[in-house]
Amino acid sequence: MAPLFPGCDYEHWLIVMDKPGGEGATKQQMIDCYIQTLAKVVGSEEEAKKKIYKVSCERYFGFGCEIDEETSNKLEGLPGVLFALPDSSYVVPEYKDYGVALSMKMEQSKLSIVTRLEAVKLKCGKSYNQLAEETGLTNVYVAQLLRRQAQLKPDTAPKLRAALPGLPEELVHEMMRPPLRSYDPNLIQDPTVYRLNEAVMHFGESIKEIINEEFGDGIMSAIDFYCSVDKVKGVDGKDRVVVTFDGKYLPHSEQVQVVVRKRFCSQNEIETEEIENQVMVTTINCGARPTYNQITKKI
């Protein structure tokens, strides 16, 4: 039988897991959990530490380890382990396409979850507007949650459980994980999506000019951002669609040249000091910008 992933060495494996340690777990606690998980199939934590060569605690949860295929199969049967795949970093040069496999499997997993979430909504019989009213979110953000395009926050989870009584706890847990935000490139072929894209492209230059005129040289954030869709009556009495984009203004930063001496500090932070009376920068912080719940705003 031909190998499922031709070209892989089958000695380096990527183990993808549910978020270890629960909500609020530190990076070190996650890494400890990875070590303990691998130790169950290699005999000891010391041996597990030797075999792990990389970890991920952000976009996805998991680790890379040097094991054989039989051991990887044992790992897949352990609690918390989602799947094991040959690590795409260790593919022979003539096989360049394997890296797509992990993305495809994650997309398939996402599609499966979205299908189940849509079935729960359909059975409940409530509209996105009704769910938005009961959760205090915007209707678009509720749709994003059910399509795994947004993360369910801990304070909002009880409200969503109450609004969707048939929502299984395992899906709530899945929704509280950082999602793989993605879209099908063929989505543009849908007439509704095509027209929305056309409207933004057609009016884009004028919108940019007004943003620059009113705010300065900057952009509208799509992270600190609210989006909603409303149905209203026009002056002719006919139905109209109102799409609201409400994003924080973010100015472009001037990139000033500095001469610095670096001193390593905490993660994502570098402290610098003045050198020979040249420009001094005290702190550079490159912390990640969080994604916000799109709470319904009362005007």
Short mmCIF file of N, CA, C and O in Angstrom, two decimals, residues 3 21 30 42-43 57 87 98 105 109 116 156 163 176 188 192 195 201 214 222 238 267 276 283 289:
data_model
loop_
_atom_site.label_atom_id
_atom_site.label_comp_id
_atom_site.label_asym_id
_atom_site.label_seq_id
_atom_site.Cartn_x
_atom_site.Cartn_y
_atom_site.Cartn_z
N PRO A 3 2.16 4.96 0.85
CA PRO A 3 2.03 5.76 2.07
C PRO A 3 1.03 6.88 1.88
O PRO A 3 0.86 7.42 0.77
N GLY A 21 -4.59 21.80 29.88
CA GLY A 21 -4.59 22.54 31.14
C GLY A 21 -5.81 23.40 31.36
O GLY A 21 -5.94 24.04 32.40
N MET A 30 1.11 24.19 29.71
CA MET A 30 0.80 23.49 28.45
C MET A 30 1.94 22.57 28.05
O MET A 30 1.73 21.41 27.67
N VAL A 42 6.18 6.69 25.65
CA VAL A 42 7.62 6.46 25.50
C VAL A 42 8.29 6.01 26.79
O VAL A 42 9.48 5.75 26.81
N GLY A 43 7.52 5.98 27.89
CA GLY A 43 8.04 5.38 29.11
C GLY A 43 8.37 6.32 30.25
O GLY A 43 8.24 5.95 31.41
N CYS A 57 1.73 26.86 21.42
CA CYS A 57 0.76 27.16 22.49
C CYS A 57 -0.15 28.31 22.09
O CYS A 57 -0.79 28.92 22.94
N ASP A 87 5.39 15.44 10.27
CA ASP A 87 5.75 16.85 10.29
C ASP A 87 6.22 17.29 8.90
O ASP A 87 7.17 16.72 8.35
N TYR A 98 3.02 18.31 0.68
CA TYR A 98 2.49 17.74 1.92
C TYR A 98 2.01 18.80 2.89
O TYR A 98 1.04 18.61 3.61
N LYS A 105 -6.74 19.04 6.77
CA LYS A 105 -7.36 18.27 7.86
C LYS A 105 -7.98 19.21 8.88
O LYS A 105 -9.07 18.95 9.40
N SER A 109 -11.92 19.43 9.85
CA SER A 109 -12.37 19.38 11.24
C SER A 109 -13.29 20.58 11.53
O SER A 109 -14.34 20.44 12.16
N ARG A 116 -22.29 20.76 12.67
CA ARG A 116 -22.99 20.41 13.90
C ARG A 116 -23.61 21.64 14.57
O ARG A 116 -24.74 21.59 15.06
N THR A 156 -19.44 35.05 27.90
CA THR A 156 -20.56 34.94 26.95
C THR A 156 -21.08 33.52 26.85
O THR A 156 -22.23 33.30 26.47
N ALA A 163 -29.32 30.51 25.30
CA ALA A 163 -30.00 30.85 24.05
C ALA A 163 -30.14 29.63 23.14
O ALA A 163 -31.11 29.53 22.37
N MET A 176 -14.65 27.83 22.44
CA MET A 176 -13.85 28.70 23.30
C MET A 176 -12.36 28.64 22.96
O MET A 176 -11.56 29.37 23.52
N ILE A 188 -16.24 33.97 -3.30
CA ILE A 188 -16.49 35.17 -4.08
C ILE A 188 -17.51 34.91 -5.19
O ILE A 188 -18.11 35.84 -5.73
N THR A 192 -24.19 37.28 -3.28
CA THR A 192 -24.23 38.21 -2.16
C THR A 192 -22.83 38.66 -1.78
O THR A 192 -22.56 39.86 -1.59
N ARG A 195 -21.24 40.91 -4.53
CA ARG A 195 -21.73 42.29 -4.55
C ARG A 195 -21.17 43.10 -3.37
O ARG A 195 -20.88 44.29 -3.50
N MET A 201 -14.88 47.58 -3.10
CA MET A 201 -13.86 47.94 -4.08
C MET A 201 -14.26 49.20 -4.85
O MET A 201 -13.43 50.08 -5.09
N GLU A 214 -10.83 62.96 7.67
CA GLU A 214 -11.44 63.13 8.99
C GLU A 214 -10.54 62.68 10.14
O GLU A 214 -10.62 63.22 11.24
N ALA A 222 -9.98 45.90 11.76
CA ALA A 222 -10.94 44.80 11.61
C ALA A 222 -10.83 43.84 12.80
O ALA A 222 -11.42 42.77 12.79
N LYS A 238 -39.97 50.03 0.53
CA LYS A 238 -39.39 48.72 0.21
C LYS A 238 -38.25 48.38 1.18
O LYS A 238 -37.62 49.26 1.76
N GLN A 267 8.76 38.41 27.58
CA GLN A 267 8.35 38.08 26.22
C GLN A 267 7.75 39.29 25.52
O GLN A 267 6.96 40.03 26.09
N GLU A 276 25.40 57.44 23.39
CA GLU A 276 26.13 58.62 22.92
C GLU A 276 25.18 59.76 22.53
O GLU A 276 25.29 60.35 21.47
N THR A 283 10.99 51.66 25.72
CA THR A 283 10.38 50.34 25.65
C THR A 283 9.76 50.13 24.28
O THR A 283 9.09 51.01 23.76
N ARG A 289 -2.55 41.95 19.57
CA ARG A 289 -3.79 42.68 19.77
C ARG A 289 -4.93 41.68 19.88
O ARG A 289 -5.09 40.82 19.02
#
